[in-house]
Amino acid sequence: MAASMICASCASVQVSEPAPYGVLPTEQQVEWQKMEFNMFVHFGPNTFSGDEWGSGQEKAELFNPTAMDCRQWASIAKAAGMKGIIITGKHHDGFCLWPNPYSRHTVAQSSWKDGKGDVLKELSDACREYGIEFGIYISPWDRHDPHYGTDEYNDVYVKTLEHALGNYGPVFEQWFDGACGEGPNGKKQVYDWPLFNSTVYRMQPDAVIFSDYGPGCRWVGNERGSAGRTCWSTMEINDELAGHPERIRILNEGTKGGNTWVPAESDVSIRPGWFWKEHENDDVKSLRHLLNIYYESVGRNSLLLLNVPPDTRGLIHEADSTRLMEFCAALDEIFSVNLAAGAQIEAENVRGGSSRFSADNMLNDEYDSYWASDDDVTTVSFTVTLPEQKTFNLVQLQEYIPLGQRVSAFTIEVLNEDGTWKQVAEENTIGYKRIVILPQIATTAVRVNINSSEACPVLNGFALYMDPGLNEK
Ligand code: FUL
């Protein structure tokens, strides 16, 4: 298809925008990806017992935070630059943090606030107050419910979902844990995923559903916060996937040309465990560890869901909040100055020669303006000439994902003082956001060579940044 055609009446050149390529994200998935960094909150009886997986036999009284303040959680998330909070409304032990009428194992049976407390209410209110999105984890695995292991359980679970999703306002993400154990009858529950998913969409049409394989977003295949260096938001979802020997690698890297848009979410805890434990107060991840996680998640086309578990007071512990503030300050310092600002940027090919698709569009802050090449050009370079020599060690690239993920191989070169070019990186995918880590480099020009793209490349962001502590040994 020709990218340009002459408009006879106005005698000006109209250049059509690139046709979408492959499967595409929904509007909700694009907005979800733009959130980039969210808070996970593991809270429940395990906070008080020190367990990671409660048996379901814990007494409801065990849950008794002494000073719970969800506004503290939301204000910390906000200050850290997080856009949403997802809370374990029900973990595997079955205890519900809200008065769920379909269970006898909830806050209503505890003595906390005389059985009148409701964590989901307090947190959803706090999120609204601080302009943070609210999401819920409701474990399908339930070690308390006597129906678990029978068909009846799926109905109880659907009622539970309906209740949690129907009473606390908009839910941006429903988190389904894939864990599945045996019930009291020794049988593993057969989860009715189509029913669970349709229930979520009925109650919260705009929610993005997380589970191992989506449908809204996928597990990244590890709990270290590390997406694949190659990371497609597309995946080939089919019946063989669950038993596939390379399942974990596929989740980590996605599949080029896959049949479903199901971007990666990297869930990882700021501590060794998912739940708070006194003896882990000194084991909160270091600033450098968190920055590396950021580069390997947000910087590899994934969303980062960082778990920050409240303590037995029901507060985020000082050790975690202090580290989070350091993390956020470091991100600000690194990413507030684009060292490519004011550069000249020139592409070998610009779609239809039109300024609407010029390479400059990669340097402005408008999400919907992008550089694109002609349809038949899938190998193409652009050169960024800096106003003066700059020193940097991060190159950030962004594809305009509403039109699909396209780039499958690229290299980065920098200009040597003698006028020759030196290759400093060779990578595959870009996606919503890609941060390529380089040794520290001082140069006046950078060249990006798109060596392979499934359709003409469409990029809306290019930036250079400097992380001063990155290359220190
Ligand atoms: C896992 C669970 O078993 C852990 O307890 C935790 O909730 C983690 C986020 O997902 O599958």
mmCIF file of C-alpha atoms in Angstrom, residues 248-400:
data_model
loop_
_atom_site.group_PDB
_atom_site.id
_atom_site.type_symbol
_atom_site.label_atom_id
_atom_site.label_comp_id
_atom_site.label_asym_id
_atom_site.label_seq_id
_atom_site.Cartn_x
_atom_site.Cartn_y
_atom_site.Cartn_z
ATOM 1 C CA ILE A 248 8.866 -20.224 31.686
ATOM 2 C CA ARG A 249 11.050 -18.906 28.867
ATOM 3 C CA ILE A 250 7.969 -18.236 26.753
ATOM 4 C CA LEU A 251 6.346 -16.271 29.588
ATOM 5 C CA ASN A 252 9.576 -14.341 30.053
ATOM 6 C CA GLU A 253 10.096 -13.475 26.387
ATOM 7 C CA GLY A 254 6.636 -13.666 24.813
ATOM 8 C CA THR A 255 6.300 -14.824 21.204
ATOM 9 C CA LYS A 256 7.016 -12.826 18.072
ATOM 10 C CA GLY A 257 3.824 -12.681 16.035
ATOM 11 C CA GLY A 258 1.859 -14.429 18.841
ATOM 12 C CA ASN A 259 -1.919 -14.573 18.578
ATOM 13 C CA THR A 260 -2.706 -12.599 21.780
ATOM 14 C CA TRP A 261 -1.626 -9.238 23.209
ATOM 15 C CA VAL A 262 -0.721 -10.169 26.773
ATOM 16 C CA PRO A 263 2.091 -7.955 28.105
ATOM 17 C CA ALA A 264 4.420 -9.044 30.900
ATOM 18 C CA GLU A 265 4.032 -7.977 34.509
ATOM 19 C CA SER A 266 7.026 -8.441 36.817
ATOM 20 C CA ASP A 267 5.958 -9.082 40.418
ATOM 21 C CA VAL A 268 8.700 -9.012 43.004
ATOM 22 C CA SER A 269 8.936 -8.249 46.709
ATOM 23 C CA ILE A 270 11.043 -5.501 48.280
ATOM 24 C CA ARG A 271 11.864 -8.115 50.965
ATOM 25 C CA PRO A 272 12.821 -11.796 50.771
ATOM 26 C CA GLY A 273 9.219 -12.859 51.565
ATOM 27 C CA TRP A 274 5.856 -11.646 50.298
ATOM 28 C CA PHE A 275 4.543 -11.011 53.822
ATOM 29 C CA TRP A 276 6.151 -8.775 56.451
ATOM 30 C CA LYS A 277 8.425 -10.436 59.002
ATOM 31 C CA GLU A 278 10.247 -8.700 61.802
ATOM 32 C CA HIS A 279 13.456 -10.589 61.121
ATOM 33 C CA GLU A 280 13.537 -9.360 57.517
ATOM 34 C CA ASN A 281 13.612 -5.660 58.439
ATOM 35 C CA ASP A 282 17.313 -5.612 57.648
ATOM 36 C CA ASP A 283 16.883 -7.489 54.393
ATOM 37 C CA VAL A 284 15.012 -4.878 52.387
ATOM 38 C CA LYS A 285 16.502 -4.870 48.887
ATOM 39 C CA SER A 286 19.280 -2.336 48.302
ATOM 40 C CA LEU A 287 18.805 0.739 46.149
ATOM 41 C CA ARG A 288 21.041 -0.730 43.439
ATOM 42 C CA HIS A 289 19.081 -3.985 43.480
ATOM 43 C CA LEU A 290 15.833 -2.045 43.023
ATOM 44 C CA LEU A 291 17.310 0.009 40.184
ATOM 45 C CA ASN A 292 18.442 -3.184 38.452
ATOM 46 C CA ILE A 293 14.941 -4.587 38.859
ATOM 47 C CA TYR A 294 13.564 -1.400 37.305
ATOM 48 C CA TYR A 295 15.890 -1.703 34.302
ATOM 49 C CA GLU A 296 14.971 -5.380 33.852
ATOM 50 C CA SER A 297 11.215 -4.825 34.137
ATOM 51 C CA VAL A 298 10.074 -1.340 33.075
ATOM 52 C CA GLY A 299 13.210 -1.156 30.939
ATOM 53 C CA ARG A 300 12.312 -4.413 29.199
ATOM 54 C CA ASN A 301 8.750 -3.739 28.133
ATOM 55 C CA SER A 302 7.134 -4.953 31.362
ATOM 56 C CA LEU A 303 5.175 -3.376 34.190
ATOM 57 C CA LEU A 304 6.803 -3.514 37.635
ATOM 58 C CA LEU A 305 4.589 -4.639 40.532
ATOM 59 C CA LEU A 306 6.705 -4.143 43.644
ATOM 60 C CA ASN A 307 5.439 -5.748 46.844
ATOM 61 C CA VAL A 308 5.701 -3.580 49.966
ATOM 62 C CA PRO A 309 4.022 -5.549 52.773
ATOM 63 C CA PRO A 310 2.623 -3.717 55.827
ATOM 64 C CA ASP A 311 3.673 -4.896 59.291
ATOM 65 C CA THR A 312 1.587 -6.059 62.286
ATOM 66 C CA ARG A 313 0.681 -2.435 63.056
ATOM 67 C CA GLY A 314 -0.863 -2.263 59.589
ATOM 68 C CA LEU A 315 1.754 0.277 58.505
ATOM 69 C CA ILE A 316 4.525 0.154 55.950
ATOM 70 C CA HIS A 317 7.644 -0.252 58.025
ATOM 71 C CA GLU A 318 10.225 2.568 58.088
ATOM 72 C CA ALA A 319 12.859 0.288 56.552
ATOM 73 C CA ASP A 320 10.718 -0.165 53.432
ATOM 74 C CA SER A 321 9.402 3.387 53.138
ATOM 75 C CA THR A 322 12.893 4.867 53.508
ATOM 76 C CA ARG A 323 14.241 2.584 50.769
ATOM 77 C CA LEU A 324 11.294 3.361 48.506
ATOM 78 C CA MET A 325 11.900 7.085 48.867
ATOM 79 C CA GLU A 326 15.582 6.586 48.032
ATOM 80 C CA PHE A 327 14.537 4.560 44.998
ATOM 81 C CA CYS A 328 12.114 7.197 43.810
ATOM 82 C CA ALA A 329 14.671 9.988 44.333
ATOM 83 C CA ALA A 330 17.224 8.004 42.308
ATOM 84 C CA LEU A 331 14.726 7.426 39.473
ATOM 85 C CA ASP A 332 13.963 11.151 39.468
ATOM 86 C CA GLU A 333 17.616 12.055 39.353
ATOM 87 C CA ILE A 334 18.315 9.649 36.500
ATOM 88 C CA PHE A 335 15.228 10.191 34.373
ATOM 89 C CA SER A 336 14.350 13.853 34.851
ATOM 90 C CA VAL A 337 16.961 15.064 32.351
ATOM 91 C CA ASN A 338 16.866 13.676 28.827
ATOM 92 C CA LEU A 339 20.410 14.265 27.618
ATOM 93 C CA ALA A 340 19.133 14.068 24.040
ATOM 94 C CA ALA A 341 16.956 17.164 24.513
ATOM 95 C CA GLY A 342 17.748 19.791 21.910
ATOM 96 C CA ALA A 343 19.408 17.235 19.605
ATOM 97 C CA GLN A 344 18.948 17.073 15.824
ATOM 98 C CA ILE A 345 17.382 13.793 14.884
ATOM 99 C CA GLU A 346 17.353 12.575 11.328
ATOM 100 C CA ALA A 347 16.004 9.348 9.897
ATOM 101 C CA GLU A 348 17.089 7.709 6.615
ATOM 102 C CA ASN A 349 13.445 7.356 5.737
ATOM 103 C CA VAL A 350 10.386 9.292 6.874
ATOM 104 C CA ARG A 351 6.964 8.096 5.918
ATOM 105 C CA GLY A 352 5.868 9.867 2.742
ATOM 106 C CA GLY A 353 8.462 12.552 3.536
ATOM 107 C CA SER A 354 5.809 14.016 5.830
ATOM 108 C CA SER A 355 6.637 16.167 8.864
ATOM 109 C CA ARG A 356 3.744 14.429 10.602
ATOM 110 C CA PHE A 357 5.946 11.321 10.882
ATOM 111 C CA SER A 358 9.320 13.008 11.253
ATOM 112 C CA ALA A 359 12.020 11.664 13.540
ATOM 113 C CA ASP A 360 11.705 14.789 15.769
ATOM 114 C CA ASN A 361 8.524 13.253 17.113
ATOM 115 C CA MET A 362 10.676 10.858 19.145
ATOM 116 C CA LEU A 363 11.994 13.787 21.178
ATOM 117 C CA ASN A 364 8.752 15.469 22.176
ATOM 118 C CA ASP A 365 6.646 14.369 25.138
ATOM 119 C CA GLU A 366 3.494 13.723 23.184
ATOM 120 C CA TYR A 367 2.648 10.060 23.398
ATOM 121 C CA ASP A 368 0.645 9.981 20.162
ATOM 122 C CA SER A 369 3.227 11.618 17.908
ATOM 123 C CA TYR A 370 5.735 9.244 16.369
ATOM 124 C CA TRP A 371 8.301 8.648 13.666
ATOM 125 C CA ALA A 372 7.366 6.068 11.054
ATOM 126 C CA SER A 373 8.950 4.916 7.823
ATOM 127 C CA ASP A 374 7.309 3.968 4.540
ATOM 128 C CA ASP A 375 5.534 0.637 4.525
ATOM 129 C CA ASP A 376 8.189 -1.179 2.534
ATOM 130 C CA VAL A 377 11.069 0.075 4.705
ATOM 131 C CA THR A 378 11.779 -2.267 7.597
ATOM 132 C CA THR A 379 15.559 -1.794 7.782
ATOM 133 C CA VAL A 380 16.290 1.819 8.596
ATOM 134 C CA SER A 381 18.527 4.026 10.755
ATOM 135 C CA PHE A 382 18.179 7.313 12.534
ATOM 136 C CA THR A 383 20.955 9.539 13.820
ATOM 137 C CA VAL A 384 20.783 11.774 16.851
ATOM 138 C CA THR A 385 23.282 14.655 16.784
ATOM 139 C CA LEU A 386 23.693 16.141 20.230
ATOM 140 C CA PRO A 387 24.127 19.908 20.736
ATOM 141 C CA GLU A 388 27.420 19.141 22.515
ATOM 142 C CA GLN A 389 29.272 16.128 23.850
ATOM 143 C CA LYS A 390 27.196 14.247 26.430
ATOM 144 C CA THR A 391 28.025 11.437 28.821
ATOM 145 C CA PHE A 392 25.414 8.738 29.368
ATOM 146 C CA ASN A 393 24.945 5.029 30.012
ATOM 147 C CA LEU A 394 21.251 4.450 29.285
ATOM 148 C CA VAL A 395 19.483 4.619 25.927
ATOM 149 C CA GLN A 396 15.706 4.571 26.068
ATOM 150 C CA LEU A 397 13.557 3.671 23.073
ATOM 151 C CA GLN A 398 9.785 3.429 22.777
ATOM 152 C CA GLU A 399 7.504 1.922 20.174
ATOM 153 C CA TYR A 400 4.024 3.304 19.663
#
